[in-house]
mmCIF file of N, CA and C in Angstrom:
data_model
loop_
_atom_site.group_PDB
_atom_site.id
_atom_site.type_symbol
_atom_site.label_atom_id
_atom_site.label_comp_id
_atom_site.label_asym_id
_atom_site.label_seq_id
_atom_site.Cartn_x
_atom_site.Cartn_y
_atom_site.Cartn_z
ATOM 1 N N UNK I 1 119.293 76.945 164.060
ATOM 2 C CA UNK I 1 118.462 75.801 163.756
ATOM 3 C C UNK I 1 119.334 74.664 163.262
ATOM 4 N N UNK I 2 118.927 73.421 163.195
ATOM 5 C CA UNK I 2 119.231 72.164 162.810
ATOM 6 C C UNK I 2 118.681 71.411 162.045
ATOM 7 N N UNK I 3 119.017 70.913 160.949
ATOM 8 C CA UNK I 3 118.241 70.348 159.818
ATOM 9 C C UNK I 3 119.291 68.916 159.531
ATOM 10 N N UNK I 4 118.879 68.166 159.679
ATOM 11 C CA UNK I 4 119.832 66.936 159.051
ATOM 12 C C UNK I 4 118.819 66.309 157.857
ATOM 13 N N UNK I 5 120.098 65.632 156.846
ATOM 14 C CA UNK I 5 120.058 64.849 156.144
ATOM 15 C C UNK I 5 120.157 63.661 156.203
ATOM 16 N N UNK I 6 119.305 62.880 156.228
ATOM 17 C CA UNK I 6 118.912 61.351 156.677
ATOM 18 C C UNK I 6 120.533 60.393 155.262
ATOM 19 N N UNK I 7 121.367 59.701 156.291
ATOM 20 C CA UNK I 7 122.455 58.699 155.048
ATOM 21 C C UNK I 7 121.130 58.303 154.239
ATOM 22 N N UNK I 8 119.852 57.369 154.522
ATOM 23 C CA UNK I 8 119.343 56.755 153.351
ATOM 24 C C UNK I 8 118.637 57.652 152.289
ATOM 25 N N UNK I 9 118.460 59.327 152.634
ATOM 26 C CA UNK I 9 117.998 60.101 151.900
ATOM 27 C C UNK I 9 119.114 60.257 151.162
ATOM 28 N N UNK I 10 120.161 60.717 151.167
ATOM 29 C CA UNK I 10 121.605 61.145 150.869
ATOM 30 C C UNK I 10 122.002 59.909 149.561
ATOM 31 N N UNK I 11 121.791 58.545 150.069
ATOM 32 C CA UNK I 11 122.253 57.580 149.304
ATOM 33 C C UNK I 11 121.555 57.412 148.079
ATOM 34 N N UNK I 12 119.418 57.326 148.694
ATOM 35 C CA UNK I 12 118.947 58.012 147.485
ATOM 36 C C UNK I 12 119.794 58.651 146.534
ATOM 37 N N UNK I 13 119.409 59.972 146.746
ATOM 38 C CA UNK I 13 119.717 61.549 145.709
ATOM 39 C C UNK I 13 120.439 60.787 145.060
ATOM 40 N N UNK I 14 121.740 60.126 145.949
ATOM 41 C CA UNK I 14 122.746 59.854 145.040
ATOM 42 C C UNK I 14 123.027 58.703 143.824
ATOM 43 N N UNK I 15 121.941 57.888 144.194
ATOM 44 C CA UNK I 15 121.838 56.948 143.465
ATOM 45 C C UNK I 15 120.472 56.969 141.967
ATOM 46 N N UNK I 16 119.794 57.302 142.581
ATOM 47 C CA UNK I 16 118.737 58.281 141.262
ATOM 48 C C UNK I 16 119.743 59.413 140.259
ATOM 49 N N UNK I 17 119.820 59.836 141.096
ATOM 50 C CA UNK I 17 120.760 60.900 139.985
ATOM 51 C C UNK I 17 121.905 60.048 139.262
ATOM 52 N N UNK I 18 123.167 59.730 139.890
ATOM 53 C CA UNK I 18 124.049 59.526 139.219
ATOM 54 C C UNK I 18 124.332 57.576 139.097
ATOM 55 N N UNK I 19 123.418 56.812 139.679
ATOM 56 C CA UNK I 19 123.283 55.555 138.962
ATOM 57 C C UNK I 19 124.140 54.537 139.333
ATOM 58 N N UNK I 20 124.771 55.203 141.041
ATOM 59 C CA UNK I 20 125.323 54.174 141.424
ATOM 60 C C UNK I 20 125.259 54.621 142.624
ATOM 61 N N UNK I 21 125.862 53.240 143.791
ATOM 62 C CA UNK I 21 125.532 53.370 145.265
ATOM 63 C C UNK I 21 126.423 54.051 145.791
ATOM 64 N N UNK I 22 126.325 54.824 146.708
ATOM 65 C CA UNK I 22 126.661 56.046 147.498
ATOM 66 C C UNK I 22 127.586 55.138 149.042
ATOM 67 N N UNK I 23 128.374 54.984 148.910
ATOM 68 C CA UNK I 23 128.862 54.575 150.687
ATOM 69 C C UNK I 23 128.900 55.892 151.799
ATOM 70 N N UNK I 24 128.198 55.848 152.728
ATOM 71 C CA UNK I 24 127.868 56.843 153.794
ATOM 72 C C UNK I 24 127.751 56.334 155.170
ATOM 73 N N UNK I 25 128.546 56.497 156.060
ATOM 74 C CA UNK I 25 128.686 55.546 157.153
ATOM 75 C C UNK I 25 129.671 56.520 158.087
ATOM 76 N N UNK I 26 128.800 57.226 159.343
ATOM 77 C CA UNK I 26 129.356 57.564 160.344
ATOM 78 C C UNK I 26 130.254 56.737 161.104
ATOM 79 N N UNK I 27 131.492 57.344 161.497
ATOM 80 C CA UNK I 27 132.501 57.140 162.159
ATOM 81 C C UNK I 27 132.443 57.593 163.797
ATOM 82 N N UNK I 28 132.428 58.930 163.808
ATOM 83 C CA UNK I 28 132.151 59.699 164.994
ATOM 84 C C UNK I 28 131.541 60.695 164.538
ATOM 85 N N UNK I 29 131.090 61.917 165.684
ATOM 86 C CA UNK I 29 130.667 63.052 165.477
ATOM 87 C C UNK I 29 131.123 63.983 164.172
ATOM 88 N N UNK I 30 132.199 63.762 163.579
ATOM 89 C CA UNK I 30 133.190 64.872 163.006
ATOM 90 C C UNK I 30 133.464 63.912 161.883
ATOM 91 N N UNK I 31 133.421 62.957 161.598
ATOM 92 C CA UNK I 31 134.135 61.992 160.341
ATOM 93 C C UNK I 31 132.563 61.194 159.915
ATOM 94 N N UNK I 32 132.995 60.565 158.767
ATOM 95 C CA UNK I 32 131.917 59.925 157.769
ATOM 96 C C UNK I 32 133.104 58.977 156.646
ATOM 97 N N UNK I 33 132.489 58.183 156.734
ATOM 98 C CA UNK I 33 133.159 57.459 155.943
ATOM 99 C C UNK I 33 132.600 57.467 154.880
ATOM 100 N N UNK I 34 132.978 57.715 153.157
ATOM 101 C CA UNK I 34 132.233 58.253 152.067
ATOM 102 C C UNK I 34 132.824 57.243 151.087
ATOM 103 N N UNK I 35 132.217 57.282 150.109
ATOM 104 C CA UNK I 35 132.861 56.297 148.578
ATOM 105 C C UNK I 35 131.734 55.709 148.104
ATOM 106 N N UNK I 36 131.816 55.238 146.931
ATOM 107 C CA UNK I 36 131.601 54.700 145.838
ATOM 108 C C UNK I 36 131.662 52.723 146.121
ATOM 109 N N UNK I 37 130.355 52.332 145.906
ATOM 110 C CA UNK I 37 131.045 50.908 145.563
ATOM 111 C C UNK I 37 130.893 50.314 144.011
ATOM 112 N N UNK I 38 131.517 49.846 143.479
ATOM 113 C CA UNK I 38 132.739 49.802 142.211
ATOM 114 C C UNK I 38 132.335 48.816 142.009
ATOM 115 N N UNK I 39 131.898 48.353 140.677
ATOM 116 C CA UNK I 39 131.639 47.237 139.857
ATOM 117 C C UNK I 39 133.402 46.378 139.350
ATOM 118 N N UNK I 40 133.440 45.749 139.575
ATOM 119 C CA UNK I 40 134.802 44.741 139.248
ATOM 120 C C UNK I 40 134.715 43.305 138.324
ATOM 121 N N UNK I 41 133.773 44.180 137.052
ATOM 122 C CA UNK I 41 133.182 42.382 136.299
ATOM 123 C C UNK I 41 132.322 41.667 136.901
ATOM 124 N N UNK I 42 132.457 40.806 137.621
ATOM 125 C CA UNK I 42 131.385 40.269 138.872
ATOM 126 C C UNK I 42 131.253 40.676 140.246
ATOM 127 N N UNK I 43 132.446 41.273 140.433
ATOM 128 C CA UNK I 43 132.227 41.107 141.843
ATOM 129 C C UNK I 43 132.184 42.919 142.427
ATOM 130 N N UNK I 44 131.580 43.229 143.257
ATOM 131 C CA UNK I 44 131.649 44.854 143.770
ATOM 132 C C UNK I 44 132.754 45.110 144.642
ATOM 133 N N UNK I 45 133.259 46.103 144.715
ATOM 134 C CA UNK I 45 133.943 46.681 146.018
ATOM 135 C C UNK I 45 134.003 47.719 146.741
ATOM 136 N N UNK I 46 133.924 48.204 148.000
ATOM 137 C CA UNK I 46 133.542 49.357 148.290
ATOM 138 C C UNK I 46 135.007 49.445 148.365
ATOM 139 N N UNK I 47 134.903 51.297 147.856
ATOM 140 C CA UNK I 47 135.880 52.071 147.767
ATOM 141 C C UNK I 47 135.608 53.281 148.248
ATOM 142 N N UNK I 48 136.579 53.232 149.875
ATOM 143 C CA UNK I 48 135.850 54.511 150.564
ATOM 144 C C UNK I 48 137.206 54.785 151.633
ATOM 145 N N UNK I 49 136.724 56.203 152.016
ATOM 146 C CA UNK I 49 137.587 57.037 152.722
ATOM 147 C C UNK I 49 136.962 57.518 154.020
ATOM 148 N N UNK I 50 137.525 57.592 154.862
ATOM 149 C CA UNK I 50 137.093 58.694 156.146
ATOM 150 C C UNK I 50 137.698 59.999 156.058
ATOM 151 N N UNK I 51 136.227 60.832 155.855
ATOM 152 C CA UNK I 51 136.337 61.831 155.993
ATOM 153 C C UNK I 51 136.078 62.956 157.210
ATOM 154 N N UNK I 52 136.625 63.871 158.137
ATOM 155 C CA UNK I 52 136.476 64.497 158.656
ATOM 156 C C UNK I 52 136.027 65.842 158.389
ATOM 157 N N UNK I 53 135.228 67.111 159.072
ATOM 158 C CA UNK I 53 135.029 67.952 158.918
ATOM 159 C C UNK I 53 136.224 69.154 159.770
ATOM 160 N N UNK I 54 136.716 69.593 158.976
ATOM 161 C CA UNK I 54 137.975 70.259 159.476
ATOM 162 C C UNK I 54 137.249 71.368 159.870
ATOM 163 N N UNK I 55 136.432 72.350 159.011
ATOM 164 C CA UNK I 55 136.131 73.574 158.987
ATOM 165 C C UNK I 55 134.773 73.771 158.235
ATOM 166 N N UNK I 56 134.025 74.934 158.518
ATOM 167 C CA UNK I 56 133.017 75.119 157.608
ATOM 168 C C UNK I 56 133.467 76.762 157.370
ATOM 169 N N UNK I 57 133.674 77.038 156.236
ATOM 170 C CA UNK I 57 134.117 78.792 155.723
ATOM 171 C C UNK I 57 132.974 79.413 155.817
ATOM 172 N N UNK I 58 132.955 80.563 155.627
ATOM 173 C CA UNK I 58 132.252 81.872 155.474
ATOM 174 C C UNK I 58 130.937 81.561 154.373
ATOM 175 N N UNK I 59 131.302 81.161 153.097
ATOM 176 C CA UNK I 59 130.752 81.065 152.285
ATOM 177 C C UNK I 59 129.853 79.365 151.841
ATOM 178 N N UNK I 60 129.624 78.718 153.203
ATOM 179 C CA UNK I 60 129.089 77.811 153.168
ATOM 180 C C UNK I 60 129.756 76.982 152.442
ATOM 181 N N UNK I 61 131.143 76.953 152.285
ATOM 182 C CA UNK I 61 131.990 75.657 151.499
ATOM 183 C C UNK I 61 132.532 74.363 153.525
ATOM 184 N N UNK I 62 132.536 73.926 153.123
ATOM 185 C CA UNK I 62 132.864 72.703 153.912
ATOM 186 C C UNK I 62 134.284 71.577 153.735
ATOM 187 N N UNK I 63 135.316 72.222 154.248
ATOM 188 C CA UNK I 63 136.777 71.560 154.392
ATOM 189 C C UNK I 63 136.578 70.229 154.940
ATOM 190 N N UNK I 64 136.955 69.161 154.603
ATOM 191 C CA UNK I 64 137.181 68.321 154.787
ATOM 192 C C UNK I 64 138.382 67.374 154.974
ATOM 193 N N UNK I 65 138.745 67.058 155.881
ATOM 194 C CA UNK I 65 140.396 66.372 156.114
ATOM 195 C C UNK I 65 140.327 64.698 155.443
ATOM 196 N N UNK I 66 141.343 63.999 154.938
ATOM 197 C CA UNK I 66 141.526 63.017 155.081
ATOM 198 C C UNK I 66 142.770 62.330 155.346
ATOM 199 N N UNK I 67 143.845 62.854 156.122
ATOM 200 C CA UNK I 67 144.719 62.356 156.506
ATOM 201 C C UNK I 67 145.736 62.033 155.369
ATOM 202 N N UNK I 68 147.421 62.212 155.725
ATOM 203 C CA UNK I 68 147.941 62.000 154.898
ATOM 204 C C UNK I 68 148.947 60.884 154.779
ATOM 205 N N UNK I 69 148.664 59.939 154.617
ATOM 206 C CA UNK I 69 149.459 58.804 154.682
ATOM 207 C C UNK I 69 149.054 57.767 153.253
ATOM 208 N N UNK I 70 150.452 57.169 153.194
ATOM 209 C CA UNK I 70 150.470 56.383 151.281
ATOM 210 C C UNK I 70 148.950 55.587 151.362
ATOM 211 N N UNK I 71 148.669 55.059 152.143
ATOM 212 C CA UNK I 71 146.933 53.964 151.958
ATOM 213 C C UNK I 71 146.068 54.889 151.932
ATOM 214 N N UNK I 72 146.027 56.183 152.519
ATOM 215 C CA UNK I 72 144.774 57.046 152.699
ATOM 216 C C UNK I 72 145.251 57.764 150.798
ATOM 217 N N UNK I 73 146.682 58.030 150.239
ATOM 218 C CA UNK I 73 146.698 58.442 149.103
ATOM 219 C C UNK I 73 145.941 57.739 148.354
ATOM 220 N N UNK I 74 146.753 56.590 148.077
ATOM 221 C CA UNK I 74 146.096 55.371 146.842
ATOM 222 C C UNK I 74 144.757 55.242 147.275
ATOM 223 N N UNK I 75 144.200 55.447 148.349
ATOM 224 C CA UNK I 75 142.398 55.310 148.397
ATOM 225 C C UNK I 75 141.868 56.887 147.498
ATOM 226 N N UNK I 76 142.156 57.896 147.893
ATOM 227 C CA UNK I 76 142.038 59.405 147.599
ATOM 228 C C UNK I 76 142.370 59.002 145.807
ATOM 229 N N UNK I 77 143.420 58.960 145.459
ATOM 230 C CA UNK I 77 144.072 58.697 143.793
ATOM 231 C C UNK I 77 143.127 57.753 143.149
ATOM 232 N N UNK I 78 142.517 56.556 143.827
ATOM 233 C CA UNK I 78 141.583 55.561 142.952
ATOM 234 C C UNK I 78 139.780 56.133 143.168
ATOM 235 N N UNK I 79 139.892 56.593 144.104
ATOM 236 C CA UNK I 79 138.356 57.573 144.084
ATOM 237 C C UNK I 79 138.481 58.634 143.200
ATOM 238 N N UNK I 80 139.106 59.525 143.218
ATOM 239 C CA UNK I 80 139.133 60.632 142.305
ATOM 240 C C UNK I 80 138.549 60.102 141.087
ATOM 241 N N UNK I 81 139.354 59.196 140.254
ATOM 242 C CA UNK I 81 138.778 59.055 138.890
ATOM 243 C C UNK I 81 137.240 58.272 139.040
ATOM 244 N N UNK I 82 136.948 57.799 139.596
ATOM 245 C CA UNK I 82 135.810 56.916 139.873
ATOM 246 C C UNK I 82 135.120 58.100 140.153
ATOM 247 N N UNK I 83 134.595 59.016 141.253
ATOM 248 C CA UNK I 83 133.535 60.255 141.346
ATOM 249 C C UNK I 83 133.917 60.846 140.174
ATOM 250 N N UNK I 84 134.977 61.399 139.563
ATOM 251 C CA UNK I 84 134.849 62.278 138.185
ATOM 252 C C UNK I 84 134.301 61.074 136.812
ATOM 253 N N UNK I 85 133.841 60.128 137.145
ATOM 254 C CA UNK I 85 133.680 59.346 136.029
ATOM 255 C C UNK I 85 132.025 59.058 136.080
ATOM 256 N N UNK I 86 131.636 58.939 137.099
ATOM 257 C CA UNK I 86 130.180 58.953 137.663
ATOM 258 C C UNK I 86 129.614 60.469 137.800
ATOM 259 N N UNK I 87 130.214 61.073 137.967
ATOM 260 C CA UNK I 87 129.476 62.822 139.052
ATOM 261 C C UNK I 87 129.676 63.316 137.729
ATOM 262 N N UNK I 88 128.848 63.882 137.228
ATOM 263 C CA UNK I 88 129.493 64.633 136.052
ATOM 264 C C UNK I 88 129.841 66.347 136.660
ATOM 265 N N UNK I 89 129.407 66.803 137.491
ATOM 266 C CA UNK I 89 129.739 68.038 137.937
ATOM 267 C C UNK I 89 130.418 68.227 139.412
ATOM 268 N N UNK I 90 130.962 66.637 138.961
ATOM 269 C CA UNK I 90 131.902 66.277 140.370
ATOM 270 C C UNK I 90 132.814 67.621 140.877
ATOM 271 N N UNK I 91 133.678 68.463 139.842
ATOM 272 C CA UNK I 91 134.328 69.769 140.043
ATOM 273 C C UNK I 91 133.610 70.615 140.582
ATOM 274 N N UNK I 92 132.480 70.645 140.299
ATOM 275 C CA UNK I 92 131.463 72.212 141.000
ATOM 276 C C UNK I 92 131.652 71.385 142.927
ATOM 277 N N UNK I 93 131.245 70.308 142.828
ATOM 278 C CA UNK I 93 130.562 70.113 144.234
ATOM 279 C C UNK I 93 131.733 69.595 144.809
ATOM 280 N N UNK I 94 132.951 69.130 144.483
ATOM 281 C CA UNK I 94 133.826 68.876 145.125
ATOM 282 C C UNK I 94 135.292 68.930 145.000
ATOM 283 N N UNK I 95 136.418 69.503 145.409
ATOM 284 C CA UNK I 95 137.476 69.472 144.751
ATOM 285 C C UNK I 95 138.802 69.571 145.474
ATOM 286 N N UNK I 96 139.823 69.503 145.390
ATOM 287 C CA UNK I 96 141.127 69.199 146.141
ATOM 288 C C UNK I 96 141.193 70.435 146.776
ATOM 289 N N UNK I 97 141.583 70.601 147.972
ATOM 290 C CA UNK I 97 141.809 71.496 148.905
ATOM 291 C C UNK I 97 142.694 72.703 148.620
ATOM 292 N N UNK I 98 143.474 73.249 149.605
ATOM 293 C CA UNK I 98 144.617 74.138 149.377
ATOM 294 C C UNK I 98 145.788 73.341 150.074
ATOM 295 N N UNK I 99 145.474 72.517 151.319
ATOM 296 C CA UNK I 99 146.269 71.636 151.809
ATOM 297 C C UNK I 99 146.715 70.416 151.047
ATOM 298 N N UNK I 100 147.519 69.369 151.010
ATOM 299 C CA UNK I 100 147.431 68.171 150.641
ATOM 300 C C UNK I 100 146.366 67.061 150.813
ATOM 301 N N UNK I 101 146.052 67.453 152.535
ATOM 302 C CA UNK I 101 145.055 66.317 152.585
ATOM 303 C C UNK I 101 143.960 66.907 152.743
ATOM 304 N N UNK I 102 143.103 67.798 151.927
ATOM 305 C CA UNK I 102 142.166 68.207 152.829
ATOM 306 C C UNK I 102 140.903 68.422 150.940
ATOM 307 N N UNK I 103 139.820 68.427 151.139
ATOM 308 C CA UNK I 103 138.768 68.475 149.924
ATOM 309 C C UNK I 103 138.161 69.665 150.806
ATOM 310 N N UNK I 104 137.157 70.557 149.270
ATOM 311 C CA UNK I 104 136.500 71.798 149.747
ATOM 312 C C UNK I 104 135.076 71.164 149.213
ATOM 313 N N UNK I 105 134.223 70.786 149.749
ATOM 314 C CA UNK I 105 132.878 70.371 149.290
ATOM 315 C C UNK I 105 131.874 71.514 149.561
ATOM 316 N N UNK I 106 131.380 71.825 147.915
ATOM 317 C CA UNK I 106 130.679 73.389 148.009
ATOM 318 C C UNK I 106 128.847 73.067 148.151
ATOM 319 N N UNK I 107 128.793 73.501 149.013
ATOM 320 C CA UNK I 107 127.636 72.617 149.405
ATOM 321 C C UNK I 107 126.293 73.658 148.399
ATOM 322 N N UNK I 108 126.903 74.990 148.346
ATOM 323 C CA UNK I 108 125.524 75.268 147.138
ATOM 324 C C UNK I 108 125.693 74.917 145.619
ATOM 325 N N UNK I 109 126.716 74.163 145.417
ATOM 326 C CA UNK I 109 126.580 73.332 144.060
ATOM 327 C C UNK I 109 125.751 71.919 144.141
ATOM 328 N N UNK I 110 125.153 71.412 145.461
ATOM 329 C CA UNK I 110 124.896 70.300 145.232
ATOM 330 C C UNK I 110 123.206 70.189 144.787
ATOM 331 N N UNK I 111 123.023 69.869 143.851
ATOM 332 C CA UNK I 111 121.390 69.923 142.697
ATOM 333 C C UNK I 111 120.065 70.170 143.968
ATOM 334 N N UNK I 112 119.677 69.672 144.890
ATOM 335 C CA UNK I 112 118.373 69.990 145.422
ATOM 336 C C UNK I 112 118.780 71.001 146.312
ATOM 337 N N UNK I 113 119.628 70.926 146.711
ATOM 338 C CA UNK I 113 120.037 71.409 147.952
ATOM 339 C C UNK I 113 120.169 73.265 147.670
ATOM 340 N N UNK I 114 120.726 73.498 146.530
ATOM 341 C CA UNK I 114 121.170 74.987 146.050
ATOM 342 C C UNK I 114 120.921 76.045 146.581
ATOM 343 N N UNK I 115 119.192 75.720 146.498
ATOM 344 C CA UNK I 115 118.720 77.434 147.012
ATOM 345 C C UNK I 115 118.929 77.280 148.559
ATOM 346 N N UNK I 116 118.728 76.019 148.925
ATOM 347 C CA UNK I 116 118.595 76.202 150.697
ATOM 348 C C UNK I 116 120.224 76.431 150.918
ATOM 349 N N UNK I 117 121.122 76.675 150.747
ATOM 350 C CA UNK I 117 122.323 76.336 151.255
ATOM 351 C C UNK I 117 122.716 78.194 150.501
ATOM 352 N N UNK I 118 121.829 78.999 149.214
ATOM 353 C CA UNK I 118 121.666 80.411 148.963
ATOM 354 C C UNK I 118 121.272 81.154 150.320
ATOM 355 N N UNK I 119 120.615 80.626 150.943
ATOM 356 C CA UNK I 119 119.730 81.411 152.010
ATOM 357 C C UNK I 119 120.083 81.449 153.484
ATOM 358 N N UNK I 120 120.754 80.059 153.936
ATOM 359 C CA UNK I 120 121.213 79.850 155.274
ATOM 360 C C UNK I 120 122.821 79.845 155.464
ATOM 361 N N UNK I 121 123.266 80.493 156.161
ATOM 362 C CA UNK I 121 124.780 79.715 157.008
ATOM 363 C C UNK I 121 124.874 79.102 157.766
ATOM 364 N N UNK I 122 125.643 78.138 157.106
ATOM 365 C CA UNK I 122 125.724 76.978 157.730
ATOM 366 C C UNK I 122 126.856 77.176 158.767
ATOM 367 N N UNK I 123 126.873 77.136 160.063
ATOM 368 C CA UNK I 123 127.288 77.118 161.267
ATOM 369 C C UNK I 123 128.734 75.895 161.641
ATOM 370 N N UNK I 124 127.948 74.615 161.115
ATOM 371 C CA UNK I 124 128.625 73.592 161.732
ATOM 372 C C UNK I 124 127.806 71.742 160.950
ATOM 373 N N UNK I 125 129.134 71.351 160.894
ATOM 374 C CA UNK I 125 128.354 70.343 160.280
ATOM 375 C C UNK I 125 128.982 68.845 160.938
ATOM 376 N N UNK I 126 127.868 68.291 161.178
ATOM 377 C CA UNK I 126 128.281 66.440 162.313
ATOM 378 C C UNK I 126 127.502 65.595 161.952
ATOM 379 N N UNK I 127 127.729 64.389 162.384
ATOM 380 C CA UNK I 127 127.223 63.384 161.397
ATOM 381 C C UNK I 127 126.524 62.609 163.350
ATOM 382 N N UNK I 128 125.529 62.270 162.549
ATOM 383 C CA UNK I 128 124.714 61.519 163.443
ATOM 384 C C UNK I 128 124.740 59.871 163.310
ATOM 385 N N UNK I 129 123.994 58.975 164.691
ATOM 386 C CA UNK I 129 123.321 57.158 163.716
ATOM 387 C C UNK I 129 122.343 57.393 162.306
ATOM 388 N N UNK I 130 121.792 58.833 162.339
ATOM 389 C CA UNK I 130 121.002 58.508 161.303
ATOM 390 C C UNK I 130 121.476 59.716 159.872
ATOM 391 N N UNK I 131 122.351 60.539 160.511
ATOM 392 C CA UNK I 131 122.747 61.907 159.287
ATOM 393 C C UNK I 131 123.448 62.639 159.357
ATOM 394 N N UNK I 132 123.449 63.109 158.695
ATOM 395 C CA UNK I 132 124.536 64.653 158.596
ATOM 396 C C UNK I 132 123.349 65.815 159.353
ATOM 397 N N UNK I 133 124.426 66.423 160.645
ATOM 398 C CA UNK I 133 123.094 67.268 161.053
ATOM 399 C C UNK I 133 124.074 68.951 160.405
ATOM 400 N N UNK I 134 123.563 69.666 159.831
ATOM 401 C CA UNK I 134 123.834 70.896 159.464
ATOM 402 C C UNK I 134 123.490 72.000 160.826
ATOM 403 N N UNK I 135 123.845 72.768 161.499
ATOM 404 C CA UNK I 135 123.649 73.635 162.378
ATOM 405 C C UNK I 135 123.887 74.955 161.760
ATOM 406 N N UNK I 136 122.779 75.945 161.559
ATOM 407 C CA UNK I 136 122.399 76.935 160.156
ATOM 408 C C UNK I 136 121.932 78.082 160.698
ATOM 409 N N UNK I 137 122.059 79.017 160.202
ATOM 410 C CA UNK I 137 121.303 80.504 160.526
ATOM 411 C C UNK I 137 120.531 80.715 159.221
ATOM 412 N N UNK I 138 119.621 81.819 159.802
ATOM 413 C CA UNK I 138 119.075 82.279 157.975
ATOM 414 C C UNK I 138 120.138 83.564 158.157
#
């Protein structure tokens, strides 16, 4: 089965809960462009990365690539503190890889989502014009 998550549902959650805007913006099938946009005194800035889906594990965690080069670092190094400063359980749901460039996003740490992500395996995960489509077994 197939279940997607609508970006403006996604941006919701994310903005009710943790009180700021969510950047979510398909690239291709396999990448999403993700971040935070950042208050700067007056003026905002989006601060965001493309992310790819490298892998989905056994245990419903979700690898994510972001390439390793010095602009993709200093983007990766100035997000980090910004999601751990906003997310307060930014560590449960997301965290540095085993690779250099790569994040493990644990998808049954994320608050609504928990029990459904207890119950199904998740197969495969792609990003649509309108979402993230999850491809799942029970």
């Amino acid at each position: 089965m197939k279940v997607q998550l609508d970006y403006t549902e996604a941006k919701k959650f994310f903005s009710e809960k943790y009180g700021k805007e969510l950047v979510f913006r398909r690239v291709n099938d396999k990448t999403a462009t993700v971040g935070l946009v950042a208050s700067l005194g007056p003026f905002s800035k989006e601060v965001a990365i493309d992310l790819n889906v490298v892998r989905v594990e056994k245990n419903n965690d979700v690898v994510l690539g972001y390439g390793n080069n010095v602009a993709v670092g200093i983007a990766v190094n100035t997000l980090l503190p910004l999601f751990k400063g906003v997310v307060a359980d930014f560590g449960k749901v997301l965290e540095k890889g085993k690779d250099d460039d790569t994040f493990v996003l644990h998808l049954e740490a994320i608050g609504k989502l928990e029990k459904l992500f207890k119950v199904v395996t998740v197969k495969d995960v792609s990003f649509n014009g309108e979402g993230i489509v999850f491809a799942m077994s029970i």
